[in-house]
Coordinates of C-alpha atoms and ligand atoms in Angstrom, one line a residue:
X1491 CA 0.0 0.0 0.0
X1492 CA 3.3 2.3 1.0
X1493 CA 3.7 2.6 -2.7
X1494 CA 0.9 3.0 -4.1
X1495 CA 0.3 6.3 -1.7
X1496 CA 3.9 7.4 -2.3
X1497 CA 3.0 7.5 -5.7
X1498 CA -0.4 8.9 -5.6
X1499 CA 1.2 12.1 -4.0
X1500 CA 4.2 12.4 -6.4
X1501 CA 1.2 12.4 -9.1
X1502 CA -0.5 15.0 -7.4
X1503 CA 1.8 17.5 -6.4
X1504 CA 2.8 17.7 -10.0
X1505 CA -0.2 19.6 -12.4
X1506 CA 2.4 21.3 -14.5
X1507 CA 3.7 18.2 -16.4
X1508 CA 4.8 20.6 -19.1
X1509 CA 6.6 22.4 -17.7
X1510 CA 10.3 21.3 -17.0
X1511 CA 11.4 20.2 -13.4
X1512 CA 14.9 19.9 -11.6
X1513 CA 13.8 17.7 -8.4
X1514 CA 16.0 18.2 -5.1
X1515 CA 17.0 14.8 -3.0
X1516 CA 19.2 14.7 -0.4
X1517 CA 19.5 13.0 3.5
X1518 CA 17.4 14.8 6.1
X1519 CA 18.8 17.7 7.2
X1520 CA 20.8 19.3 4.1
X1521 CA 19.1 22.3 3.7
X1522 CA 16.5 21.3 1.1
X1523 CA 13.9 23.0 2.7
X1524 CA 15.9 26.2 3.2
X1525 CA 16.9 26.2 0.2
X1526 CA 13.1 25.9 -1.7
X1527 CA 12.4 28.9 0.9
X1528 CA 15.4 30.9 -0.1
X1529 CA 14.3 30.4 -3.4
X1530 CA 11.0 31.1 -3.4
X1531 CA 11.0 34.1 -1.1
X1532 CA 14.8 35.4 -1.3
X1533 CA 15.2 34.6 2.6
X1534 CA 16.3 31.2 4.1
X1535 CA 16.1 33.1 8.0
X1536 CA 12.2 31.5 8.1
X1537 CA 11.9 27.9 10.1
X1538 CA 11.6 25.0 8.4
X1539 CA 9.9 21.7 9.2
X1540 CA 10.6 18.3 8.0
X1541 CA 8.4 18.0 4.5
X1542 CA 6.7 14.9 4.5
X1543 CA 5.1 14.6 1.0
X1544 CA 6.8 16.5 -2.5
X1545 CA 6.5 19.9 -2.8
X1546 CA 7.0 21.8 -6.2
X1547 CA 7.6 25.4 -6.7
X1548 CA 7.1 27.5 -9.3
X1549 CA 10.3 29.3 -10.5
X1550 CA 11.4 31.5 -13.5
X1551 CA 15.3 31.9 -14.3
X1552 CA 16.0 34.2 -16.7
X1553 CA 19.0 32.5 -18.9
X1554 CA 21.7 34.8 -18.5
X1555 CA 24.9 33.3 -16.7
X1556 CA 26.1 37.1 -15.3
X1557 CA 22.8 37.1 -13.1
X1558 CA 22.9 36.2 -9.4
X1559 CA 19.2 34.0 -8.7
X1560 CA 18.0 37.1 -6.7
X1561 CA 18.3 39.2 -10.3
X1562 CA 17.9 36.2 -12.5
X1563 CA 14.2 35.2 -10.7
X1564 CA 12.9 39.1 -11.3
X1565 CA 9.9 39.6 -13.5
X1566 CA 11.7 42.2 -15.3
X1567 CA 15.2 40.7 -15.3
X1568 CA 17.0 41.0 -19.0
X1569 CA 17.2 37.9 -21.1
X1570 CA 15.2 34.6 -22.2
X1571 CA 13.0 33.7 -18.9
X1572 CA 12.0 30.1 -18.7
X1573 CA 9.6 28.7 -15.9
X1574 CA 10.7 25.6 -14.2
X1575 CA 9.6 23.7 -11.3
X1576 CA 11.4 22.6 -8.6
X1577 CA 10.7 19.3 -6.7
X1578 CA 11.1 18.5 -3.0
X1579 CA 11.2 15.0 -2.0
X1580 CA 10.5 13.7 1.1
X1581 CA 14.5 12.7 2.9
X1582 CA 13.0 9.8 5.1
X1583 CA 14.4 6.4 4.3
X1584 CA 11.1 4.5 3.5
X1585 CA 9.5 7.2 1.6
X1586 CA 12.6 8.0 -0.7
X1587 CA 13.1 4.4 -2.0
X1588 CA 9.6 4.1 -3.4
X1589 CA 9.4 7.4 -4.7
X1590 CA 12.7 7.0 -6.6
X1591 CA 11.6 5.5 -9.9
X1592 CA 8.7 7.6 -10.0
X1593 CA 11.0 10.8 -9.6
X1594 CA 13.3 9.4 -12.4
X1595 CA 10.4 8.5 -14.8
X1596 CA 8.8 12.0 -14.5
X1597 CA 8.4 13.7 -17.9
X1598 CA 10.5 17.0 -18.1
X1599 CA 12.9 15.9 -15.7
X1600 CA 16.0 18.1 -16.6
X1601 CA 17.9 17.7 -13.8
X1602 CA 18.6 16.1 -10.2
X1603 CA 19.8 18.3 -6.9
X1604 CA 21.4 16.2 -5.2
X1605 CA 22.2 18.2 -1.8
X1606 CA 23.8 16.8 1.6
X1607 CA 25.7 18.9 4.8
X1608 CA 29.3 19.2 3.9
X1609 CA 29.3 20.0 7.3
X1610 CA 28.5 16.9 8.7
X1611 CA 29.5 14.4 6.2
X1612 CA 32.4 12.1 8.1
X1613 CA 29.5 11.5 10.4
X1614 CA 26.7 10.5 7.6
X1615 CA 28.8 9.3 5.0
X1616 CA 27.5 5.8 4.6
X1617 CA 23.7 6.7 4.9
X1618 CA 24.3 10.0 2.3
X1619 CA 26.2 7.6 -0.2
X1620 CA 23.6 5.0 0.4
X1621 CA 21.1 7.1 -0.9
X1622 CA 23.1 9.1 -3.6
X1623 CA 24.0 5.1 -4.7
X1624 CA 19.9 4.4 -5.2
X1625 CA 19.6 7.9 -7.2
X1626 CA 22.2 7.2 -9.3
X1627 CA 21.1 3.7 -9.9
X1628 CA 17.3 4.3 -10.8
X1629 CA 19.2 6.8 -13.6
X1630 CA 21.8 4.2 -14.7
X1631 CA 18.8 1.9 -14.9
X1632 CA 16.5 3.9 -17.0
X1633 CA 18.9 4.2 -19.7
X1634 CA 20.3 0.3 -19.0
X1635 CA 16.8 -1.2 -19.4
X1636 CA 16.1 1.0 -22.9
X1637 CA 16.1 -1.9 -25.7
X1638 CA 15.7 0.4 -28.6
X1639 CA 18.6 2.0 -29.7
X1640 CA 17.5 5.4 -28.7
X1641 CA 18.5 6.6 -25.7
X1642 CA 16.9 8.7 -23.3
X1643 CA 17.6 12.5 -22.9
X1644 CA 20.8 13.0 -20.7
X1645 CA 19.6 14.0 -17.0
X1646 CA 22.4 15.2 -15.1
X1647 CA 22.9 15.4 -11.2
X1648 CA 24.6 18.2 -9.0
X1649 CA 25.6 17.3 -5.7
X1650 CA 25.6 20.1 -4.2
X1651 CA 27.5 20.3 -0.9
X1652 CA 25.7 22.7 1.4
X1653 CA 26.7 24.8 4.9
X1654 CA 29.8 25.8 3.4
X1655 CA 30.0 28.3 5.9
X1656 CA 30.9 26.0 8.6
X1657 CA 34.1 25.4 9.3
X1658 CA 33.9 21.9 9.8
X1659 CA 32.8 21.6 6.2
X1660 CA 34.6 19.4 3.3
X1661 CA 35.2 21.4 0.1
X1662 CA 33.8 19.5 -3.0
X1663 CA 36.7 18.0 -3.9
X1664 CA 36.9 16.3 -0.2
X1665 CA 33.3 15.2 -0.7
X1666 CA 34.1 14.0 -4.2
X1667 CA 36.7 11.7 -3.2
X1668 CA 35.0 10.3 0.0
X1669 CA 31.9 9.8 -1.8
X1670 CA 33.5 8.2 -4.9
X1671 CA 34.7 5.6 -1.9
X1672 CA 32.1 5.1 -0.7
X1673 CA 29.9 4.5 -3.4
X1674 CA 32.9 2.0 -4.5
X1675 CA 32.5 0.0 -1.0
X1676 CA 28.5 -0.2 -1.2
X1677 CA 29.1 -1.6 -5.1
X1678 CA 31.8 -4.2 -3.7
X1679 CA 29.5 -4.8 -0.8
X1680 CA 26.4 -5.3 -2.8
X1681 CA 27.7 -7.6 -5.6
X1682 CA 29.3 -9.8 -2.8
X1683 CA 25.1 -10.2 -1.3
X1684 CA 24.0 -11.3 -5.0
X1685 CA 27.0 -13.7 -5.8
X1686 CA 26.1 -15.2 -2.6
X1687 CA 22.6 -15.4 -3.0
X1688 CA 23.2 -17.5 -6.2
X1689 CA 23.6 -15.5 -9.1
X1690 CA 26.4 -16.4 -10.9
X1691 CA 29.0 -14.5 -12.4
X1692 CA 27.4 -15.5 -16.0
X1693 CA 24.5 -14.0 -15.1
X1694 CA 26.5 -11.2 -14.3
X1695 CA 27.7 -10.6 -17.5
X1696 CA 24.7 -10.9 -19.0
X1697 CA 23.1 -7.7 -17.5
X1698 CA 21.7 -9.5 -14.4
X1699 CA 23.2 -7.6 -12.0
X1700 CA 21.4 -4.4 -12.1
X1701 CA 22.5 -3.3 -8.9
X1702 CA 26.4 -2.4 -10.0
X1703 CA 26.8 1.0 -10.2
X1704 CA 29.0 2.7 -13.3
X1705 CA 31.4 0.8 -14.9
X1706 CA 30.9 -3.3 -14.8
X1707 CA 34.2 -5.0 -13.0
X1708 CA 35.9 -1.5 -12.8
X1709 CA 37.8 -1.5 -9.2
X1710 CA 37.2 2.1 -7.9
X1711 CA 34.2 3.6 -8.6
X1712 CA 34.5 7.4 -10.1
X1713 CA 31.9 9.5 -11.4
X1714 CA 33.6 9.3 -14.4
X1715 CA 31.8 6.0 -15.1
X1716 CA 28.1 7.6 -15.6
X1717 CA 29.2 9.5 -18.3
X1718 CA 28.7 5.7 -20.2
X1719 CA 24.7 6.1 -18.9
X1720 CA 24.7 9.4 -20.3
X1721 CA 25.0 10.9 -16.9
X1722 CA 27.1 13.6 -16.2
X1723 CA 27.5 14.3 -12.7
X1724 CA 29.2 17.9 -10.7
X1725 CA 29.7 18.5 -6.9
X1726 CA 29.5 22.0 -5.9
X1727 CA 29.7 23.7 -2.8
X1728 CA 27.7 26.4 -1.6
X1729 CA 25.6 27.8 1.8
X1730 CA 22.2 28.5 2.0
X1731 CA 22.5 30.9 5.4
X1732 CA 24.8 32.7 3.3
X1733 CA 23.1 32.7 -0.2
X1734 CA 25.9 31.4 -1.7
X1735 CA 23.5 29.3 -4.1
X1736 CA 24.4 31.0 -7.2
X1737 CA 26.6 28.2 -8.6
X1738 CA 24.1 26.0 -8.5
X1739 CA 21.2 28.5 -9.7
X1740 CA 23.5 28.7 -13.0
X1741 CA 23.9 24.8 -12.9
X1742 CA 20.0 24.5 -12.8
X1743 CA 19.7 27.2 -15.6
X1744 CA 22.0 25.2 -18.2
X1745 CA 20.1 22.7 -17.9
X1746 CA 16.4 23.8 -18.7
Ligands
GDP3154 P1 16.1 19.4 4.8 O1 15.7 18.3 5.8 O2 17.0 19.0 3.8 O3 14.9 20.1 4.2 O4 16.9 20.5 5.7 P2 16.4 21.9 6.3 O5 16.2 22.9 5.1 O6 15.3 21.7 7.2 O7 17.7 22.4 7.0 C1 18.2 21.6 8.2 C2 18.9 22.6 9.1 O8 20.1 23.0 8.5 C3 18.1 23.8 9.4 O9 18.3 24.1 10.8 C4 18.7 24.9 8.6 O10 18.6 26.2 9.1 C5 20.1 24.5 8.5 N1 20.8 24.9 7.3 C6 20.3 24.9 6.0 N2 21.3 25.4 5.1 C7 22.3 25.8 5.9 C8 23.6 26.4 5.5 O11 23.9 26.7 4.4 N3 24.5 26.6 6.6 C9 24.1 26.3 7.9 N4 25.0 26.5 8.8 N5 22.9 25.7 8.2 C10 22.1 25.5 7.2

């Protein structure tokens, strides 16, 4: 039944299916919320609570790289404007598996926001790669699983490292590397549960193991490898509190 009502809200919280979408993931905690607020309203100082179901908002970006997103989302801002939507997800562990494919299947999709604490990352680094491991997955998977030879539209994925302004937070190319191990271990880890479960390494080869991440056999994992799924994937840093979201605003807008 989980599911089925996981899905139903997904459905719902999305009328514009038109319009293009950029949907933010991340672990609880990351600054998704304040970030959607920021957004929206130009001020990430309002309390947030933990969303339970998708949100979307309605945003405009004017298509001009030299903006900053507090000129770039003004009505009268110079340029090509282009409406978007941007998706919130719900970070809880039995919600975010289920509404996974859904996300990835959505029509429009132009993008993934893939945002975690920087700040905190030593401490959550198995449960953030664990879920950045299923995003990237459902996207390996839905251009794996195409039999045609046409391949589906490239969607690509920004990590983007948030509270920057903390001192105890890694710089994106710290939280490049770690996660790039990490994901590595989870693939190891992983393949060792289905070899053991009976699948054998011929069935392996022949596509059955669905669960490897990026490059089949390959011994460290690198982003590198998505690039083959027509994935390309960037880790930025930035901080809400401090608005320093610009670099990702112009991410988002190259990609509508
Ligand atoms: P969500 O669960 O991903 O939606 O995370 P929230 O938006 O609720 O943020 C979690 C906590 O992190 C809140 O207390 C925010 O105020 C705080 N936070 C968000 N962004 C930043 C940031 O850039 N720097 C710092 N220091 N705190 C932040």
């Amino acid at each position: 039944l989980v599911p089925i009502i996981v899905h139903i809200f997904v459905t719902q919280s999305t009328p514009y299916t038109s319009l293009p979408s950029v949907v933010l993931v991340g672990p609880p905690g990351a600054g998704k919320t304040a970030l959607l607020t920021l957004l929206e309203r130009g001020d990430a100082a309002i309390s947030t609570h933990t969303s339970q179901v998708p949100q979307s908002i309605e945003l405009t970006v004017s298509v001009d790289q030299h903006l900053s997103f507090r000129e770039a989302v003004k009505d009268d801002a110079p340029g090509e404007h282009k409406k978007f939507l941007l998706v919130d997800t719900p970070g809880h562990g039995k919600l975010r598996n289920f509404a996974m494919d859904s996300l990835v299947a959505r029509e429009g999709l132009k993008g993934i926001v893939f945002m975690l604490d920087a700040a905190t990352l030593d401490e959550n680094l198995a449960a953030t790669a664990n879920y950045l491991y299923e995003v990237l997955l459902a996207l390996q998977k839905r251009v794996s699983s195409v039999k045609t030879s046409k391949t589906p539209s490239a969607i690509n994925v920004l990590i983007a490292a948030n509270k920057s302004d903390l001192f105890t937070a890694l710089p994106a190319t710290l939280v490049k590397s770690n996660l790039e191990a990490e994901l590595g271990r989870i693939r190891k880890s992983r393949s060792k549960g289905l070899l053991a479960s009976g699948v054998g390494i011929d069935d392996v080869d022949n596509g059955e193991n669905d669960d490897w991440l990026g490059e089949y056999g390959s011994e460290k994992f690198t982003f590198g490898q998505m690039q083959e799924f027509n994935l390309e994937v960037d880790i930025v840093g930035g901080s809400v509190t401090e608005g320093k979201v610009d670099k990702w605003w112009h991410w988002v807008s190259e990609r509508l």
